[in-house]
Amino acid sequence: MSLLKISLTISFISLFIIITLPYIQPTKTITISEIKNLPLDTKIKTIATITSIKETTGLYILNLKDSTDSIQAIIFKKSNLTLQRTQLIEVHGKTTSYKNQTQIQVSLIKK
């Protein structure tokens, strides 16, 4: 009976680690040119400068640029953002595609 309890405990701990590891493991910072070569739905982190900001009814559309390339990033509106052109930001998100162009669906911005 004791061996069964130990086995079950180890199994639950292992399952918990497997489920939570992708959320706590830090993502490596990559360039925009590298992002454009990734498959869709890949989690990314990059540092870039905002070159333009467009606000629509349901989202913000940012154009971002680093030393390698530029890319469009979308942020679904949850609250008002205080971002400015030429501001350097760290962006976390995933790769998506719109009209055959890779873009970033932003989940977090650090200023």
PDB file of N, CA and C in Angstrom:
ATOM      1  N   MET A   1       0.828  -1.197   0.000  1.00  0.00           N
ATOM      2  CA  MET A   1       0.000   0.000   0.000  1.00  0.00           C
ATOM      3  C   MET A   1       0.866   1.251   0.000  1.00  0.00           C
ATOM      4  N   SER A   2       1.937   1.264   0.742  1.00  0.00           N
ATOM      5  CA  SER A   2       2.825   2.403   0.823  1.00  0.00           C
ATOM      6  C   SER A   2       3.474   2.682  -0.541  1.00  0.00           C
ATOM      7  N   LEU A   3       3.844   1.648  -1.272  1.00  0.00           N
ATOM      8  CA  LEU A   3       4.449   1.807  -2.593  1.00  0.00           C
ATOM      9  C   LEU A   3       3.451   2.424  -3.568  1.00  0.00           C
ATOM     10  N   LEU A   4       2.198   2.058  -3.452  1.00  0.00           N
ATOM     11  CA  LEU A   4       1.155   2.629  -4.304  1.00  0.00           C
ATOM     12  C   LEU A   4       0.991   4.123  -4.033  1.00  0.00           C
ATOM     13  N   LYS A   5       1.001   4.537  -2.773  1.00  0.00           N
ATOM     14  CA  LYS A   5       0.883   5.955  -2.422  1.00  0.00           C
ATOM     15  C   LYS A   5       2.069   6.749  -2.965  1.00  0.00           C
ATOM     16  N   ILE A   6       3.242   6.212  -2.853  1.00  0.00           N
ATOM     17  CA  ILE A   6       4.446   6.886  -3.351  1.00  0.00           C
ATOM     18  C   ILE A   6       4.366   7.028  -4.871  1.00  0.00           C
ATOM     19  N   SER A   7       3.966   5.964  -5.545  1.00  0.00           N
ATOM     20  CA  SER A   7       3.851   5.993  -7.003  1.00  0.00           C
ATOM     21  C   SER A   7       2.826   7.032  -7.464  1.00  0.00           C
ATOM     22  N   LEU A   8       1.677   7.065  -6.811  1.00  0.00           N
ATOM     23  CA  LEU A   8       0.645   8.034  -7.168  1.00  0.00           C
ATOM     24  C   LEU A   8       1.102   9.467  -6.903  1.00  0.00           C
ATOM     25  N   THR A   9       1.769   9.686  -5.790  1.00  0.00           N
ATOM     26  CA  THR A   9       2.267  11.015  -5.457  1.00  0.00           C
ATOM     27  C   THR A   9       3.274  11.494  -6.500  1.00  0.00           C
ATOM     28  N   ILE A  10       4.211  10.645  -6.866  1.00  0.00           N
ATOM     29  CA  ILE A  10       5.209  10.991  -7.876  1.00  0.00           C
ATOM     30  C   ILE A  10       4.537  11.246  -9.225  1.00  0.00           C
ATOM     31  N   SER A  11       3.540  10.452  -9.556  1.00  0.00           N
ATOM     32  CA  SER A  11       2.815  10.644 -10.816  1.00  0.00           C
ATOM     33  C   SER A  11       2.117  11.997 -10.853  1.00  0.00           C
ATOM     34  N   PHE A  12       1.447  12.379  -9.776  1.00  0.00           N
ATOM     35  CA  PHE A  12       0.750  13.663  -9.731  1.00  0.00           C
ATOM     36  C   PHE A  12       1.724  14.835  -9.789  1.00  0.00           C
ATOM     37  N   ILE A  13       2.832  14.716  -9.086  1.00  0.00           N
ATOM     38  CA  ILE A  13       3.846  15.777  -9.128  1.00  0.00           C
ATOM     39  C   ILE A  13       4.417  15.904 -10.534  1.00  0.00           C
ATOM     40  N   SER A  14       4.723  14.803 -11.161  1.00  0.00           N
ATOM     41  CA  SER A  14       5.256  14.834 -12.529  1.00  0.00           C
ATOM     42  C   SER A  14       4.261  15.438 -13.509  1.00  0.00           C
ATOM     43  N   LEU A  15       3.017  15.073 -13.380  1.00  0.00           N
ATOM     44  CA  LEU A  15       1.972  15.624 -14.245  1.00  0.00           C
ATOM     45  C   LEU A  15       1.837  17.135 -14.051  1.00  0.00           C
ATOM     46  N   PHE A  16       1.885  17.580 -12.814  1.00  0.00           N
ATOM     47  CA  PHE A  16       1.814  19.010 -12.514  1.00  0.00           C
ATOM     48  C   PHE A  16       2.984  19.756 -13.163  1.00  0.00           C
ATOM     49  N   ILE A  17       4.168  19.219 -13.073  1.00  0.00           N
ATOM     50  CA  ILE A  17       5.357  19.850 -13.673  1.00  0.00           C
ATOM     51  C   ILE A  17       5.220  19.905 -15.187  1.00  0.00           C
ATOM     52  N   ILE A  18       4.769  18.831 -15.794  1.00  0.00           N
ATOM     53  CA  ILE A  18       4.620  18.786 -17.254  1.00  0.00           C
ATOM     54  C   ILE A  18       3.594  19.823 -17.722  1.00  0.00           C
ATOM     55  N   ILE A  19       2.521  19.992 -16.986  1.00  0.00           N
ATOM     56  CA  ILE A  19       1.478  20.936 -17.374  1.00  0.00           C
ATOM     57  C   ILE A  19       1.914  22.390 -17.170  1.00  0.00           C
ATOM     58  N   THR A  20       2.624  22.685 -16.096  1.00  0.00           N
ATOM     59  CA  THR A  20       2.972  24.076 -15.783  1.00  0.00           C
ATOM     60  C   THR A  20       4.294  24.539 -16.384  1.00  0.00           C
ATOM     61  N   LEU A  21       5.160  23.658 -16.802  1.00  0.00           N
ATOM     62  CA  LEU A  21       6.480  24.037 -17.305  1.00  0.00           C
ATOM     63  C   LEU A  21       6.433  25.028 -18.469  1.00  0.00           C
ATOM     64  N   PRO A  22       5.581  24.855 -19.483  1.00  0.00           N
ATOM     65  CA  PRO A  22       5.573  25.839 -20.574  1.00  0.00           C
ATOM     66  C   PRO A  22       5.214  27.251 -20.123  1.00  0.00           C
ATOM     67  N   TYR A  23       4.486  27.391 -19.029  1.00  0.00           N
ATOM     68  CA  TYR A  23       4.067  28.709 -18.564  1.00  0.00           C
ATOM     69  C   TYR A  23       5.130  29.396 -17.713  1.00  0.00           C
ATOM     70  N   ILE A  24       6.007  28.644 -17.089  1.00  0.00           N
ATOM     71  CA  ILE A  24       7.019  29.260 -16.240  1.00  0.00           C
ATOM     72  C   ILE A  24       8.403  29.296 -16.886  1.00  0.00           C
ATOM     73  N   GLN A  25       8.575  28.577 -17.964  1.00  0.00           N
ATOM     74  CA  GLN A  25       9.861  28.553 -18.648  1.00  0.00           C
ATOM     75  C   GLN A  25      10.022  29.852 -19.440  1.00  0.00           C
ATOM     76  N   PRO A  26      11.117  30.585 -19.216  1.00  0.00           N
ATOM     77  CA  PRO A  26      11.288  31.849 -19.933  1.00  0.00           C
ATOM     78  C   PRO A  26      11.516  31.623 -21.427  1.00  0.00           C
ATOM     79  N   THR A  27      10.977  32.540 -22.229  1.00  0.00           N
ATOM     80  CA  THR A  27      11.148  32.489 -23.669  1.00  0.00           C
ATOM     81  C   THR A  27      12.379  33.297 -24.037  1.00  0.00           C
ATOM     82  N   LYS A  28      13.180  32.776 -24.948  1.00  0.00           N
ATOM     83  CA  LYS A  28      14.382  33.468 -25.402  1.00  0.00           C
ATOM     84  C   LYS A  28      13.991  34.643 -26.295  1.00  0.00           C
ATOM     85  N   THR A  29      14.659  35.781 -26.138  1.00  0.00           N
ATOM     86  CA  THR A  29      14.412  36.940 -26.985  1.00  0.00           C
ATOM     87  C   THR A  29      14.976  36.682 -28.376  1.00  0.00           C
ATOM     88  N   ILE A  30      14.152  36.925 -29.408  1.00  0.00           N
ATOM     89  CA  ILE A  30      14.587  36.706 -30.780  1.00  0.00           C
ATOM     90  C   ILE A  30      14.307  37.942 -31.625  1.00  0.00           C
ATOM     91  N   THR A  31      14.946  38.015 -32.779  1.00  0.00           N
ATOM     92  CA  THR A  31      14.778  39.163 -33.669  1.00  0.00           C
ATOM     93  C   THR A  31      13.521  39.005 -34.518  1.00  0.00           C
ATOM     94  N   ILE A  32      13.098  40.111 -35.107  1.00  0.00           N
ATOM     95  CA  ILE A  32      11.913  40.083 -35.959  1.00  0.00           C
ATOM     96  C   ILE A  32      12.140  39.219 -37.194  1.00  0.00           C
ATOM     97  N   SER A  33      13.328  39.266 -37.766  1.00  0.00           N
ATOM     98  CA  SER A  33      13.586  38.416 -38.939  1.00  0.00           C
ATOM     99  C   SER A  33      13.496  36.931 -38.575  1.00  0.00           C
ATOM    100  N   GLU A  34      13.877  36.568 -37.360  1.00  0.00           N
ATOM    101  CA  GLU A  34      13.723  35.178 -36.908  1.00  0.00           C
ATOM    102  C   GLU A  34      12.247  34.832 -36.705  1.00  0.00           C
ATOM    103  N   ILE A  35      11.480  35.779 -36.186  1.00  0.00           N
ATOM    104  CA  ILE A  35      10.046  35.557 -35.958  1.00  0.00           C
ATOM    105  C   ILE A  35       9.339  35.223 -37.259  1.00  0.00           C
ATOM    106  N   LYS A  36       9.705  35.917 -38.326  1.00  0.00           N
ATOM    107  CA  LYS A  36       9.030  35.719 -39.614  1.00  0.00           C
ATOM    108  C   LYS A  36       9.255  34.328 -40.205  1.00  0.00           C
ATOM    109  N   ASN A  37      10.265  33.607 -39.712  1.00  0.00           N
ATOM    110  CA  ASN A  37      10.546  32.256 -40.204  1.00  0.00           C
ATOM    111  C   ASN A  37       9.981  31.159 -39.309  1.00  0.00           C
ATOM    112  N   LEU A  38       9.277  31.538 -38.253  1.00  0.00           N
ATOM    113  CA  LEU A  38       8.730  30.552 -37.323  1.00  0.00           C
ATOM    114  C   LEU A  38       7.359  30.064 -37.781  1.00  0.00           C
ATOM    115  N   PRO A  39       6.974  28.854 -37.382  1.00  0.00           N
ATOM    116  CA  PRO A  39       5.617  28.374 -37.685  1.00  0.00           C
ATOM    117  C   PRO A  39       4.576  29.190 -36.911  1.00  0.00           C
ATOM    118  N   LEU A  40       3.344  29.164 -37.387  1.00  0.00           N
ATOM    119  CA  LEU A  40       2.259  29.861 -36.709  1.00  0.00           C
ATOM    120  C   LEU A  40       2.047  29.299 -35.307  1.00  0.00           C
ATOM    121  N   ASP A  41       1.543  30.135 -34.422  1.00  0.00           N
ATOM    122  CA  ASP A  41       1.255  29.790 -33.017  1.00  0.00           C
ATOM    123  C   ASP A  41       2.495  29.507 -32.184  1.00  0.00           C
ATOM    124  N   THR A  42       3.660  29.981 -32.619  1.00  0.00           N
ATOM    125  CA  THR A  42       4.881  29.834 -31.836  1.00  0.00           C
ATOM    126  C   THR A  42       4.971  30.992 -30.846  1.00  0.00           C
ATOM    127  N   LYS A  43       5.226  30.691 -29.587  1.00  0.00           N
ATOM    128  CA  LYS A  43       5.390  31.737 -28.582  1.00  0.00           C
ATOM    129  C   LYS A  43       6.700  32.469 -28.836  1.00  0.00           C
ATOM    130  N   ILE A  44       6.651  33.801 -28.730  1.00  0.00           N
ATOM    131  CA  ILE A  44       7.844  34.596 -29.000  1.00  0.00           C
ATOM    132  C   ILE A  44       8.008  35.697 -27.950  1.00  0.00           C
ATOM    133  N   LYS A  45       9.237  36.216 -27.911  1.00  0.00           N
ATOM    134  CA  LYS A  45       9.548  37.418 -27.134  1.00  0.00           C
ATOM    135  C   LYS A  45      10.560  38.203 -27.948  1.00  0.00           C
ATOM    136  N   THR A  46      10.298  39.497 -28.142  1.00  0.00           N
ATOM    137  CA  THR A  46      11.222  40.327 -28.898  1.00  0.00           C
ATOM    138  C   THR A  46      11.263  41.730 -28.305  1.00  0.00           C
ATOM    139  N   ILE A  47      12.303  42.458 -28.637  1.00  0.00           N
ATOM    140  CA  ILE A  47      12.436  43.857 -28.234  1.00  0.00           C
ATOM    141  C   ILE A  47      12.493  44.674 -29.508  1.00  0.00           C
ATOM    142  N   ALA A  48      11.599  45.673 -29.606  1.00  0.00           N
ATOM    143  CA  ALA A  48      11.506  46.454 -30.840  1.00  0.00           C
ATOM    144  C   ALA A  48      11.005  47.862 -30.539  1.00  0.00           C
ATOM    145  N   THR A  49      11.138  48.716 -31.548  1.00  0.00           N
ATOM    146  CA  THR A  49      10.677  50.098 -31.457  1.00  0.00           C
ATOM    147  C   THR A  49       9.354  50.237 -32.196  1.00  0.00           C
ATOM    148  N   ILE A  50       8.421  50.962 -31.606  1.00  0.00           N
ATOM    149  CA  ILE A  50       7.139  51.220 -32.252  1.00  0.00           C
ATOM    150  C   ILE A  50       7.352  52.283 -33.329  1.00  0.00           C
ATOM    151  N   THR A  51       6.968  51.949 -34.569  1.00  0.00           N
ATOM    152  CA  THR A  51       7.080  52.935 -35.650  1.00  0.00           C
ATOM    153  C   THR A  51       5.729  53.565 -35.978  1.00  0.00           C
ATOM    154  N   SER A  52       4.629  52.880 -35.663  1.00  0.00           N
ATOM    155  CA  SER A  52       3.307  53.477 -35.827  1.00  0.00           C
ATOM    156  C   SER A  52       2.298  52.734 -34.958  1.00  0.00           C
ATOM    157  N   ILE A  53       1.237  53.451 -34.602  1.00  0.00           N
ATOM    158  CA  ILE A  53       0.157  52.897 -33.778  1.00  0.00           C
ATOM    159  C   ILE A  53      -1.163  53.269 -34.437  1.00  0.00           C
ATOM    160  N   LYS A  54      -2.011  52.261 -34.633  1.00  0.00           N
ATOM    161  CA  LYS A  54      -3.348  52.511 -35.176  1.00  0.00           C
ATOM    162  C   LYS A  54      -4.353  51.883 -34.216  1.00  0.00           C
ATOM    163  N   GLU A  55      -5.378  52.648 -33.862  1.00  0.00           N
ATOM    164  CA  GLU A  55      -6.404  52.158 -32.953  1.00  0.00           C
ATOM    165  C   GLU A  55      -7.694  51.931 -33.741  1.00  0.00           C
ATOM    166  N   THR A  56      -8.257  50.733 -33.618  1.00  0.00           N
ATOM    167  CA  THR A  56      -9.543  50.421 -34.241  1.00  0.00           C
ATOM    168  C   THR A  56     -10.554  50.131 -33.132  1.00  0.00           C
ATOM    169  N   THR A  57     -11.736  49.723 -33.508  1.00  0.00           N
ATOM    170  CA  THR A  57     -12.788  49.464 -32.532  1.00  0.00           C
ATOM    171  C   THR A  57     -12.387  48.386 -31.524  1.00  0.00           C
ATOM    172  N   GLY A  58     -11.805  47.300 -31.996  1.00  0.00           N
ATOM    173  CA  GLY A  58     -11.535  46.183 -31.099  1.00  0.00           C
ATOM    174  C   GLY A  58     -10.078  45.897 -30.815  1.00  0.00           C
ATOM    175  N   LEU A  59      -9.165  46.627 -31.476  1.00  0.00           N
ATOM    176  CA  LEU A  59      -7.754  46.308 -31.259  1.00  0.00           C
ATOM    177  C   LEU A  59      -6.836  47.471 -31.609  1.00  0.00           C
ATOM    178  N   TYR A  60      -5.602  47.333 -31.160  1.00  0.00           N
ATOM    179  CA  TYR A  60      -4.520  48.234 -31.534  1.00  0.00           C
ATOM    180  C   TYR A  60      -3.645  47.501 -32.541  1.00  0.00           C
ATOM    181  N   ILE A  61      -3.189  48.218 -33.545  1.00  0.00           N
ATOM    182  CA  ILE A  61      -2.263  47.650 -34.521  1.00  0.00           C
ATOM    183  C   ILE A  61      -0.967  48.442 -34.438  1.00  0.00           C
ATOM    184  N   LEU A  62       0.110  47.753 -34.070  1.00  0.00           N
ATOM    185  CA  LEU A  62       1.420  48.396 -33.955  1.00  0.00           C
ATOM    186  C   LEU A  62       2.317  47.917 -35.075  1.00  0.00           C
ATOM    187  N   ASN A  63       3.112  48.801 -35.621  1.00  0.00           N
ATOM    188  CA  ASN A  63       4.205  48.399 -36.493  1.00  0.00           C
ATOM    189  C   ASN A  63       5.471  48.495 -35.658  1.00  0.00           C
ATOM    190  N   LEU A  64       6.188  47.383 -35.611  1.00  0.00           N
ATOM    191  CA  LEU A  64       7.397  47.291 -34.798  1.00  0.00           C
ATOM    192  C   LEU A  64       8.608  47.108 -35.694  1.00  0.00           C
ATOM    193  N   LYS A  65       9.755  47.638 -35.244  1.00  0.00           N
ATOM    194  CA  LYS A  65      10.986  47.531 -36.021  1.00  0.00           C
ATOM    195  C   LYS A  65      12.152  47.285 -35.075  1.00  0.00           C
ATOM    196  N   ASP A  66      13.026  46.367 -35.489  1.00  0.00           N
ATOM    197  CA  ASP A  66      14.312  46.208 -34.809  1.00  0.00           C
ATOM    198  C   ASP A  66      15.405  46.350 -35.862  1.00  0.00           C
ATOM    199  N   SER A  67      16.618  45.990 -35.527  1.00  0.00           N
ATOM    200  CA  SER A  67      17.729  46.188 -36.469  1.00  0.00           C
ATOM    201  C   SER A  67      17.695  45.223 -37.652  1.00  0.00           C
ATOM    202  N   THR A  68      16.814  44.206 -37.594  1.00  0.00           N
ATOM    203  CA  THR A  68      16.797  43.191 -38.647  1.00  0.00           C
ATOM    204  C   THR A  68      15.616  43.300 -39.602  1.00  0.00           C
ATOM    205  N   ASP A  69      14.460  43.811 -39.127  1.00  0.00           N
ATOM    206  CA  ASP A  69      13.261  43.819 -39.966  1.00  0.00           C
ATOM    207  C   ASP A  69      12.142  44.557 -39.236  1.00  0.00           C
ATOM    208  N   SER A  70      10.949  44.547 -39.825  1.00  0.00           N
ATOM    209  CA  SER A  70       9.774  45.116 -39.166  1.00  0.00           C
ATOM    210  C   SER A  70       8.620  44.121 -39.268  1.00  0.00           C
ATOM    211  N   ILE A  71       7.623  44.300 -38.389  1.00  0.00           N
ATOM    212  CA  ILE A  71       6.497  43.373 -38.329  1.00  0.00           C
ATOM    213  C   ILE A  71       5.302  44.092 -37.721  1.00  0.00           C
ATOM    214  N   GLN A  72       4.118  43.608 -38.037  1.00  0.00           N
ATOM    215  CA  GLN A  72       2.895  44.146 -37.454  1.00  0.00           C
ATOM    216  C   GLN A  72       2.545  43.333 -36.210  1.00  0.00           C
ATOM    217  N   ALA A  73       2.087  44.033 -35.177  1.00  0.00           N
ATOM    218  CA  ALA A  73       1.653  43.380 -33.939  1.00  0.00           C
ATOM    219  C   ALA A  73       0.241  43.840 -33.623  1.00  0.00           C
ATOM    220  N   ILE A  74      -0.599  42.911 -33.183  1.00  0.00           N
ATOM    221  CA  ILE A  74      -1.973  43.261 -32.831  1.00  0.00           C
ATOM    222  C   ILE A  74      -2.204  43.005 -31.345  1.00  0.00           C
ATOM    223  N   ILE A  75      -2.970  43.916 -30.756  1.00  0.00           N
ATOM    224  CA  ILE A  75      -3.317  43.811 -29.340  1.00  0.00           C
ATOM    225  C   ILE A  75      -4.823  43.976 -29.241  1.00  0.00           C
ATOM    226  N   PHE A  76      -5.509  42.952 -28.752  1.00  0.00           N
ATOM    227  CA  PHE A  76      -6.952  43.053 -28.555  1.00  0.00           C
ATOM    228  C   PHE A  76      -7.216  43.969 -27.365  1.00  0.00           C
ATOM    229  N   LYS A  77      -8.135  44.905 -27.535  1.00  0.00           N
ATOM    230  CA  LYS A  77      -8.404  45.912 -26.505  1.00  0.00           C
ATOM    231  C   LYS A  77      -9.028  45.286 -25.268  1.00  0.00           C
ATOM    232  N   LYS A  78      -8.378  45.531 -24.151  1.00  0.00           N
ATOM    233  CA  LYS A  78      -8.937  45.186 -22.851  1.00  0.00           C
ATOM    234  C   LYS A  78      -8.992  46.451 -22.000  1.00  0.00           C
ATOM    235  N   SER A  79      -8.050  47.355 -22.259  1.00  0.00           N
ATOM    236  CA  SER A  79      -7.996  48.641 -21.574  1.00  0.00           C
ATOM    237  C   SER A  79      -7.213  49.601 -22.466  1.00  0.00           C
ATOM    238  N   ASN A  80      -7.179  50.848 -22.082  1.00  0.00           N
ATOM    239  CA  ASN A  80      -6.439  51.834 -22.859  1.00  0.00           C
ATOM    240  C   ASN A  80      -4.938  51.635 -22.683  1.00  0.00           C
ATOM    241  N   LEU A  81      -4.207  51.773 -23.762  1.00  0.00           N
ATOM    242  CA  LEU A  81      -2.754  51.663 -23.715  1.00  0.00           C
ATOM    243  C   LEU A  81      -2.132  53.043 -23.812  1.00  0.00           C
ATOM    244  N   THR A  82      -1.026  53.212 -23.159  1.00  0.00           N
ATOM    245  CA  THR A  82      -0.280  54.470 -23.250  1.00  0.00           C
ATOM    246  C   THR A  82       1.059  54.186 -23.920  1.00  0.00           C
ATOM    247  N   LEU A  83       1.006  54.001 -25.221  1.00  0.00           N
ATOM    248  CA  LEU A  83       2.204  53.739 -26.006  1.00  0.00           C
ATOM    249  C   LEU A  83       2.456  54.916 -26.942  1.00  0.00           C
ATOM    250  N   GLN A  84       3.717  55.100 -27.326  1.00  0.00           N
ATOM    251  CA  GLN A  84       4.074  56.205 -28.198  1.00  0.00           C
ATOM    252  C   GLN A  84       4.985  55.717 -29.313  1.00  0.00           C
ATOM    253  N   ARG A  85       4.903  56.423 -30.445  1.00  0.00           N
ATOM    254  CA  ARG A  85       5.852  56.162 -31.530  1.00  0.00           C
ATOM    255  C   ARG A  85       7.265  56.360 -31.004  1.00  0.00           C
ATOM    256  N   THR A  86       8.190  55.594 -31.521  1.00  0.00           N
ATOM    257  CA  THR A  86       9.627  55.584 -31.172  1.00  0.00           C
ATOM    258  C   THR A  86       9.912  54.968 -29.802  1.00  0.00           C
ATOM    259  N   GLN A  87       8.878  54.476 -29.109  1.00  0.00           N
ATOM    260  CA  GLN A  87       9.070  53.842 -27.808  1.00  0.00           C
ATOM    261  C   GLN A  87       9.630  52.439 -27.987  1.00  0.00           C
ATOM    262  N   LEU A  88      10.643  52.090 -27.195  1.00  0.00           N
ATOM    263  CA  LEU A  88      11.230  50.748 -27.202  1.00  0.00           C
ATOM    264  C   LEU A  88      10.458  49.878 -26.220  1.00  0.00           C
ATOM    265  N   ILE A  89       9.957  48.725 -26.690  1.00  0.00           N
ATOM    266  CA  ILE A  89       9.154  47.843 -25.842  1.00  0.00           C
ATOM    267  C   ILE A  89       9.603  46.393 -25.991  1.00  0.00           C
ATOM    268  N   GLU A  90       9.293  45.612 -24.978  1.00  0.00           N
ATOM    269  CA  GLU A  90       9.478  44.157 -25.035  1.00  0.00           C
ATOM    270  C   GLU A  90       8.106  43.545 -25.252  1.00  0.00           C
ATOM    271  N   VAL A  91       7.989  42.717 -26.269  1.00  0.00           N
ATOM    272  CA  VAL A  91       6.700  42.140 -26.659  1.00  0.00           C
ATOM    273  C   VAL A  91       6.734  40.630 -26.470  1.00  0.00           C
ATOM    274  N   HIS A  92       5.699  40.102 -25.815  1.00  0.00           N
ATOM    275  CA  HIS A  92       5.497  38.663 -25.680  1.00  0.00           C
ATOM    276  C   HIS A  92       4.214  38.327 -26.426  1.00  0.00           C
ATOM    277  N   GLY A  93       4.205  37.217 -27.125  1.00  0.00           N
ATOM    278  CA  GLY A  93       3.005  36.832 -27.847  1.00  0.00           C
ATOM    279  C   GLY A  93       3.214  35.566 -28.633  1.00  0.00           C
ATOM    280  N   LYS A  94       2.431  35.436 -29.711  1.00  0.00           N
ATOM    281  CA  LYS A  94       2.572  34.267 -30.576  1.00  0.00           C
ATOM    282  C   LYS A  94       2.459  34.713 -32.028  1.00  0.00           C
ATOM    283  N   THR A  95       3.021  33.909 -32.910  1.00  0.00           N
ATOM    284  CA  THR A  95       2.977  34.234 -34.330  1.00  0.00           C
ATOM    285  C   THR A  95       1.615  33.883 -34.901  1.00  0.00           C
ATOM    286  N   THR A  96       1.102  34.803 -35.725  1.00  0.00           N
ATOM    287  CA  THR A  96      -0.140  34.576 -36.449  1.00  0.00           C
ATOM    288  C   THR A  96       0.079  35.061 -37.878  1.00  0.00           C
ATOM    289  N   SER A  97      -0.931  34.924 -38.697  1.00  0.00           N
ATOM    290  CA  SER A  97      -0.816  35.361 -40.084  1.00  0.00           C
ATOM    291  C   SER A  97      -2.062  36.126 -40.486  1.00  0.00           C
ATOM    292  N   TYR A  98      -1.874  37.194 -41.256  1.00  0.00           N
ATOM    293  CA  TYR A  98      -2.977  37.969 -41.796  1.00  0.00           C
ATOM    294  C   TYR A  98      -2.600  38.380 -43.212  1.00  0.00           C
ATOM    295  N   LYS A  99      -3.407  37.998 -44.182  1.00  0.00           N
ATOM    296  CA  LYS A  99      -3.142  38.261 -45.600  1.00  0.00           C
ATOM    297  C   LYS A  99      -1.738  37.790 -46.000  1.00  0.00           C
ATOM    298  N   ASN A 100      -1.421  36.569 -45.596  1.00  0.00           N
ATOM    299  CA  ASN A 100      -0.138  35.914 -45.891  1.00  0.00           C
ATOM    300  C   ASN A 100       1.080  36.640 -45.333  1.00  0.00           C
ATOM    301  N   GLN A 101       0.891  37.468 -44.322  1.00  0.00           N
ATOM    302  CA  GLN A 101       1.999  38.148 -43.657  1.00  0.00           C
ATOM    303  C   GLN A 101       2.049  37.698 -42.196  1.00  0.00           C
ATOM    304  N   THR A 102       3.236  37.346 -41.734  1.00  0.00           N
ATOM    305  CA  THR A 102       3.390  36.972 -40.323  1.00  0.00           C
ATOM    306  C   THR A 102       3.215  38.206 -39.472  1.00  0.00           C
ATOM    307  N   GLN A 103       2.489  38.044 -38.374  1.00  0.00           N
ATOM    308  CA  GLN A 103       2.337  39.116 -37.404  1.00  0.00           C
ATOM    309  C   GLN A 103       2.381  38.528 -36.007  1.00  0.00           C
ATOM    310  N   ILE A 104       2.420  39.396 -35.003  1.00  0.00           N
ATOM    311  CA  ILE A 104       2.469  38.972 -33.612  1.00  0.00           C
ATOM    312  C   ILE A 104       1.135  39.290 -32.958  1.00  0.00           C
ATOM    313  N   GLN A 105       0.550  38.288 -32.328  1.00  0.00           N
ATOM    314  CA  GLN A 105      -0.622  38.526 -31.483  1.00  0.00           C
ATOM    315  C   GLN A 105      -0.080  38.714 -30.065  1.00  0.00           C
ATOM    316  N   VAL A 106      -0.123  39.921 -29.583  1.00  0.00           N
ATOM    317  CA  VAL A 106       0.542  40.303 -28.337  1.00  0.00           C
ATOM    318  C   VAL A 106      -0.262  39.830 -27.123  1.00  0.00           C
ATOM    319  N   SER A 107       0.454  39.247 -26.157  1.00  0.00           N
ATOM    320  CA  SER A 107      -0.175  38.859 -24.896  1.00  0.00           C
ATOM    321  C   SER A 107       0.337  39.727 -23.736  1.00  0.00           C
ATOM    322  N   LEU A 108       1.546  40.319 -23.912  1.00  0.00           N
ATOM    323  CA  LEU A 108       2.144  41.136 -22.853  1.00  0.00           C
ATOM    324  C   LEU A 108       3.114  42.134 -23.450  1.00  0.00           C
ATOM    325  N   ILE A 109       3.080  43.359 -22.947  1.00  0.00           N
ATOM    326  CA  ILE A 109       4.047  44.374 -23.350  1.00  0.00           C
ATOM    327  C   ILE A 109       4.742  44.884 -22.089  1.00  0.00           C
ATOM    328  N   LYS A 110       6.064  44.938 -22.135  1.00  0.00           N
ATOM    329  CA  LYS A 110       6.849  45.542 -21.063  1.00  0.00           C
ATOM    330  C   LYS A 110       7.532  46.777 -21.625  1.00  0.00           C
ATOM    331  N   LYS A 111       7.403  47.875 -20.904  1.00  0.00           N
ATOM    332  CA  LYS A 111       7.984  49.136 -21.370  1.00  0.00           C
ATOM    333  C   LYS A 111       9.382  49.319 -20.832  1.00  0.00           C
TER     334      LYS A 111
END
